[in-house]
Short mmCIF file of C-alpha atoms in Angstrom, two decimals:
data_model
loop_
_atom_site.label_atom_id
_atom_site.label_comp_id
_atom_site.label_asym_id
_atom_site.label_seq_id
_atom_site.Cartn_x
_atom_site.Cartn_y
_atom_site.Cartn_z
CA UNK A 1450 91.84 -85.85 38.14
CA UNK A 1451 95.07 -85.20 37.91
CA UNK A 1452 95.86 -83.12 34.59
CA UNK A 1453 98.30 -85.27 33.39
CA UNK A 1454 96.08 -88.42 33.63
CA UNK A 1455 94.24 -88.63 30.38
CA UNK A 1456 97.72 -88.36 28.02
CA UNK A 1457 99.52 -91.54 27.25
CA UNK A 1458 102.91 -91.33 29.09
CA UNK A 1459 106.52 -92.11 27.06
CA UNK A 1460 109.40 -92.31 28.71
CA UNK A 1461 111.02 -89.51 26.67
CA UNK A 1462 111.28 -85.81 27.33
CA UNK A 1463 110.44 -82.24 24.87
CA UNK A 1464 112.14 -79.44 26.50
CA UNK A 1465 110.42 -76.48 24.25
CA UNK A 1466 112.16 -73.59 23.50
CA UNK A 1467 110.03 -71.03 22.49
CA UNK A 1468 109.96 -67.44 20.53
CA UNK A 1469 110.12 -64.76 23.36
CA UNK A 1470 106.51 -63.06 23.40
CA UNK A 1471 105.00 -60.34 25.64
CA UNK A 1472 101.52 -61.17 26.69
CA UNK A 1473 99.88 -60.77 29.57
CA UNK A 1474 99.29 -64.20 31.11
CA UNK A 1475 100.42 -66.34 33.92
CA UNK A 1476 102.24 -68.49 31.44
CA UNK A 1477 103.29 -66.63 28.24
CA UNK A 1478 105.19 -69.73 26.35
CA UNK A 1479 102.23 -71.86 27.07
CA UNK A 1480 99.83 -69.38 26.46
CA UNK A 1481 101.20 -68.76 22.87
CA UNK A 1482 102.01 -72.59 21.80
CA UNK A 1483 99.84 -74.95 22.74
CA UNK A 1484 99.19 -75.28 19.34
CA UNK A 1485 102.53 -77.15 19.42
CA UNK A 1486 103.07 -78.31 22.43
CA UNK A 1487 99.89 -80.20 22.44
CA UNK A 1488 100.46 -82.34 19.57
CA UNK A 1489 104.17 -83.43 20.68
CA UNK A 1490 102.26 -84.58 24.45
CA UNK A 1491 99.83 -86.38 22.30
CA UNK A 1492 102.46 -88.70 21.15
CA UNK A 1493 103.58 -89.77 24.98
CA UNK A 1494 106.14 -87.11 25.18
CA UNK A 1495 106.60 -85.35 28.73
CA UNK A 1496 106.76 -81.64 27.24
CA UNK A 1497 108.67 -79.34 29.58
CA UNK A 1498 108.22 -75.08 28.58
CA UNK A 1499 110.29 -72.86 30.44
CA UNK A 1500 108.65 -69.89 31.51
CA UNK A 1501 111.13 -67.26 33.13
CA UNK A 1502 112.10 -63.70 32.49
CA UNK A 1503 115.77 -62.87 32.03
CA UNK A 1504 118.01 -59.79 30.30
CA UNK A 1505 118.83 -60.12 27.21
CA UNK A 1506 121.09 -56.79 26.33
CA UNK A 1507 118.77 -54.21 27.32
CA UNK A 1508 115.22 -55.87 27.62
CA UNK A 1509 113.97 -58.42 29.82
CA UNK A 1510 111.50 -60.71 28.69
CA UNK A 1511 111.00 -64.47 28.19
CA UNK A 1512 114.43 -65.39 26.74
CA UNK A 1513 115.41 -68.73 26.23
CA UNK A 1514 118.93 -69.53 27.17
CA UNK A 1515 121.08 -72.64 27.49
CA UNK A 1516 121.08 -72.35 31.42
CA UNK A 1517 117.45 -73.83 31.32
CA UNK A 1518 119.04 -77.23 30.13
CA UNK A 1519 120.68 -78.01 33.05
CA UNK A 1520 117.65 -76.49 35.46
CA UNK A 1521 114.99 -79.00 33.49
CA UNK A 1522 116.72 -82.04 33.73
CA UNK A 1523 117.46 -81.29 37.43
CA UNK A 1524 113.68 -81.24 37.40
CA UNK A 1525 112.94 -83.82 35.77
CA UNK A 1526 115.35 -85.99 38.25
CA UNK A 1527 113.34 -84.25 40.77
CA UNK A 1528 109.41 -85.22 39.47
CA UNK A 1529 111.27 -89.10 38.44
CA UNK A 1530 111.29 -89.88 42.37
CA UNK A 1531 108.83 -87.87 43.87
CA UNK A 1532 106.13 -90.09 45.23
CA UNK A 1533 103.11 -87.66 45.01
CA UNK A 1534 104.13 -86.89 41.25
CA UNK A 1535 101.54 -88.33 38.44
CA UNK A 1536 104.93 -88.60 36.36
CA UNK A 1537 106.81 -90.39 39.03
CA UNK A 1538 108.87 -93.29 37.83
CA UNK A 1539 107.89 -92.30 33.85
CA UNK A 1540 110.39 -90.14 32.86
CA UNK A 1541 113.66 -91.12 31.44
CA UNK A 1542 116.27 -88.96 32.44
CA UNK A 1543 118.84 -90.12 30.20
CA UNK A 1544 116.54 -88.69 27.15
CA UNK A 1545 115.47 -85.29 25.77
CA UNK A 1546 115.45 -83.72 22.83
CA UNK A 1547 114.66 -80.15 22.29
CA UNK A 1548 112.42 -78.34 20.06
CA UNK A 1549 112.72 -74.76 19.72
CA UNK A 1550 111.01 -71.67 17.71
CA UNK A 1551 112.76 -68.41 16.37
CA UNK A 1552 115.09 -67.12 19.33
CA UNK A 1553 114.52 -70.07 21.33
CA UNK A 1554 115.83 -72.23 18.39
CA UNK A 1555 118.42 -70.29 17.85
CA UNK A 1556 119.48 -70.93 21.31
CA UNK A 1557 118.86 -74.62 20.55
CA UNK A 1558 121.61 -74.48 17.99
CA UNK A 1559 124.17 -72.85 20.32
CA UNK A 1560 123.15 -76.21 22.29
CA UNK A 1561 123.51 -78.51 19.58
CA UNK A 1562 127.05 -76.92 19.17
CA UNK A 1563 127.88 -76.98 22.69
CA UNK A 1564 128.80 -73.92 22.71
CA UNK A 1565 128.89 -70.60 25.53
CA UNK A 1566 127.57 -68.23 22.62
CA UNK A 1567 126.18 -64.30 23.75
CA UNK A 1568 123.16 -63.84 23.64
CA UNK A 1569 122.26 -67.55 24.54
CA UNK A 1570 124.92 -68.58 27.28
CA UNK A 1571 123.94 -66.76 30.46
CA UNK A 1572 126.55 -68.36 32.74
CA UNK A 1573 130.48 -68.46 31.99
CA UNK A 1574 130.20 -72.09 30.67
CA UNK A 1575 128.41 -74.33 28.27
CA UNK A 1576 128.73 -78.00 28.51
CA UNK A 1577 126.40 -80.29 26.88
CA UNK A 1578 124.92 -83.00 28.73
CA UNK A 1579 124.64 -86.77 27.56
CA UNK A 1580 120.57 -86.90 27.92
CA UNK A 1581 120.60 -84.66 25.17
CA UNK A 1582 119.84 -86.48 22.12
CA UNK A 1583 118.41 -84.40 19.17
CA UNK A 1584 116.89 -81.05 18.40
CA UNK A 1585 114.57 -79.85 16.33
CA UNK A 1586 114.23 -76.03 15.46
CA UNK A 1587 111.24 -74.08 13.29
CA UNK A 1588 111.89 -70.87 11.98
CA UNK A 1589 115.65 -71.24 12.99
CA UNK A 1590 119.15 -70.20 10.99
CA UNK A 1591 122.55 -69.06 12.24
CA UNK A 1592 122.89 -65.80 10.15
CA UNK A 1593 125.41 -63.07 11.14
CA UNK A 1594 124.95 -60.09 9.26
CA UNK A 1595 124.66 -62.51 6.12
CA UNK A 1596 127.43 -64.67 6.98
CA UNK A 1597 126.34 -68.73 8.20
CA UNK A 1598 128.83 -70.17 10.19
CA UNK A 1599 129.64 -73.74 10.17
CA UNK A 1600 127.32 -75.33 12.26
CA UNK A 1601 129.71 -77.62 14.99
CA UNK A 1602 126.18 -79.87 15.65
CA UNK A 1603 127.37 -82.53 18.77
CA UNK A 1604 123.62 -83.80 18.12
CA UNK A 1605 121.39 -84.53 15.23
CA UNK A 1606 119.22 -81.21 14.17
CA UNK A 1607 115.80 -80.69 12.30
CA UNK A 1608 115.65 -77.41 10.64
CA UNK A 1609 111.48 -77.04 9.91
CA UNK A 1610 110.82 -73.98 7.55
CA UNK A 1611 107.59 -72.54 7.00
CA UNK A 1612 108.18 -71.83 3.21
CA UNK A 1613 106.16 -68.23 3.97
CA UNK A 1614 108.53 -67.52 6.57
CA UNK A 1615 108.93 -63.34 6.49
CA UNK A 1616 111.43 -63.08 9.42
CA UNK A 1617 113.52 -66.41 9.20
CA UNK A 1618 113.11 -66.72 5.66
CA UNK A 1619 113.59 -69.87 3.60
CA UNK A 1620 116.56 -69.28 1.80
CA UNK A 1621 118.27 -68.14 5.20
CA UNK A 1622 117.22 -71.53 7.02
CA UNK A 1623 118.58 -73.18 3.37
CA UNK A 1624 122.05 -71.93 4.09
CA UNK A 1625 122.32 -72.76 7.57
CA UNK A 1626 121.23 -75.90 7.07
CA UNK A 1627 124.24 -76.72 4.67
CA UNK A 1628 126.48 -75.63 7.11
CA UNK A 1629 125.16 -78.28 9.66
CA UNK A 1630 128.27 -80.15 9.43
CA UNK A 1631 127.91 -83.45 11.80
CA UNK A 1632 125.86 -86.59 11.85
CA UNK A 1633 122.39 -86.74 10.83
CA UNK A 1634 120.36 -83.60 9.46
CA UNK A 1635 116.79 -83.56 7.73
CA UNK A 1636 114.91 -79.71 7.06
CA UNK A 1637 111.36 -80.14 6.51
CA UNK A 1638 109.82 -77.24 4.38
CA UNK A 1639 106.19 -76.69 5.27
CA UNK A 1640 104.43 -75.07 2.57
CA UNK A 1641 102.09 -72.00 3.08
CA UNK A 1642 103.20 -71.49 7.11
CA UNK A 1643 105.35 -68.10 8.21
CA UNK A 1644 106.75 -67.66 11.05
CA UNK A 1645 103.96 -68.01 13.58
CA UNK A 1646 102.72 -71.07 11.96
CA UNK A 1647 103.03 -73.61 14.91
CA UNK A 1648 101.82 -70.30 17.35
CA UNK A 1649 98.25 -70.32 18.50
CA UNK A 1650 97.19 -67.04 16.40
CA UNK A 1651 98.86 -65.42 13.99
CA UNK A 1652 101.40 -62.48 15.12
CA UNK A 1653 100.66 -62.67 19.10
CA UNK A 1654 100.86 -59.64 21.39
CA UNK A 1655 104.21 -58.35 21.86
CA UNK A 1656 105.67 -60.64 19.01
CA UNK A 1657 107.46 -58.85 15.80
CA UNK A 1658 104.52 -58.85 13.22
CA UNK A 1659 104.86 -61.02 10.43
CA UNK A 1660 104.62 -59.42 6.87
CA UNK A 1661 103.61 -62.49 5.04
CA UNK A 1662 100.37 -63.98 5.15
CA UNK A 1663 99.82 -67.80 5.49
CA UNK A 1664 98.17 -69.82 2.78
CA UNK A 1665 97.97 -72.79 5.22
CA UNK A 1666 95.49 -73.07 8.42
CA UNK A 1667 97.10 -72.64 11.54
CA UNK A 1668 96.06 -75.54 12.87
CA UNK A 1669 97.41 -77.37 9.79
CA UNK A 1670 100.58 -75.53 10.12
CA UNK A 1671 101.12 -76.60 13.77
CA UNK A 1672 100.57 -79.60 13.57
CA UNK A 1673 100.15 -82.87 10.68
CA UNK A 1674 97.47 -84.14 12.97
CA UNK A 1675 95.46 -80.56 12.66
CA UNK A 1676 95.39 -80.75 8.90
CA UNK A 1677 97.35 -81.78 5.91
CA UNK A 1678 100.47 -79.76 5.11
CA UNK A 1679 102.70 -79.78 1.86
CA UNK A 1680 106.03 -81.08 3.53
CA UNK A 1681 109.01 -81.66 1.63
#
């Protein structure tokens, strides 16, 4: 049975982009947020997770970068006509919206801005494509050695905030979402999740340890379905 059988199927796309994390496994974004990814599928979203190393300054890891735009909905074109694909015909090219965590929303902002920013912009151009509708970003802000640009959003943006965040904290995501300065905006402050609230564990291997402790389940945290959340 073919893996993708048992899930409804939308004709919408999720192209996650996630934290960078170090752990040994074929598939280190998947391996660390499922928790996440699992619950967007659920709805009938087609959830696409990028998975490849790249140099980021002087360490190569999983970095996100706005390159992988461009690559997935290539893909995506590609699995649309392919006759032995399971998504064949279900997949709306015109559509995706991105969701991204810590680094990798970061780099979802530089998207939303369409923008050719260092350390997100790996190529010597930026443009951003039509099919890209909306982001959403958890454990995200635009902070420059305490400064928050204005935000130049070409597409709506979610700012989610675990309200226990240690590393993004709160107040930062706060400021950086008042400089969001186009169109539609909503931040969603999730009370009791830090940073690695919508992870699978708490500080996974290779990640930046979290300071703060979570009042909320993880499971909770991740996802409304897992639990019930303070949102606000």
């Amino acid at each position: 049975m073919s893996r993708y059988s048992t899930l409804p199927v939308r004709s919408l796309s999720a192209l996650l982009l996630a934290a960078t994390v170090d752990v040994v496994a074929p598939s280190p974004v998947q391996a660390t947020s499922t928790a996440s990814i699992t619950p967007v599928a659920s709805y009938g979203f087609i959830v696409v997770t990028p998975n490849h190393r790249r140099l980021n300054f002087f360490d190569t890891n999983y970095y996100t970068s706005t390159s992988q735009i461009g690559e997935t909905l290539t893909w995506m074109a590609s699995e649309n006509g392919r006759a032995a694909s399971p998504l064949e015909g279900h997949i709306d090219t015109d559509t995706m919206v991105l969701l991204g965590h810590s680094f990798g929303g970061a780099t979802g902002l530089s998207i939303a801005e369409d923008k050719c920013s260092i350390p997100f912009c790996t190529t010597l151009s930026f443009n951003l494509p039509s099919a890209v509708k909306a982001g959403s970003f958890y454990g995200t802000n635009n902070a420059i050695l305490g400064i928050y640009p204005t935000i130049d959003n070409q597409i709506p943006v979610q700012l989610v905030q675990g309200q226990s965040d240690g590393m993004a904290e709160p107040a930062q995501a706060e400021s950086s979402y008042g400089k969001i300065a186009n169109g539609h905006k909503q931040i969603v402050r999730v009370t009791g999740a830090n940073h690695y609230g919508i992870t699978n564990t708490q500080n996974p291997s290779g990640a930046q340890a979290e300071a703060n402790s979570q009042t909320s389940t993880q499971s909770a945290a991740a996802s409304p379905r897992g639990g019930s959340p303070s949102l606000s």
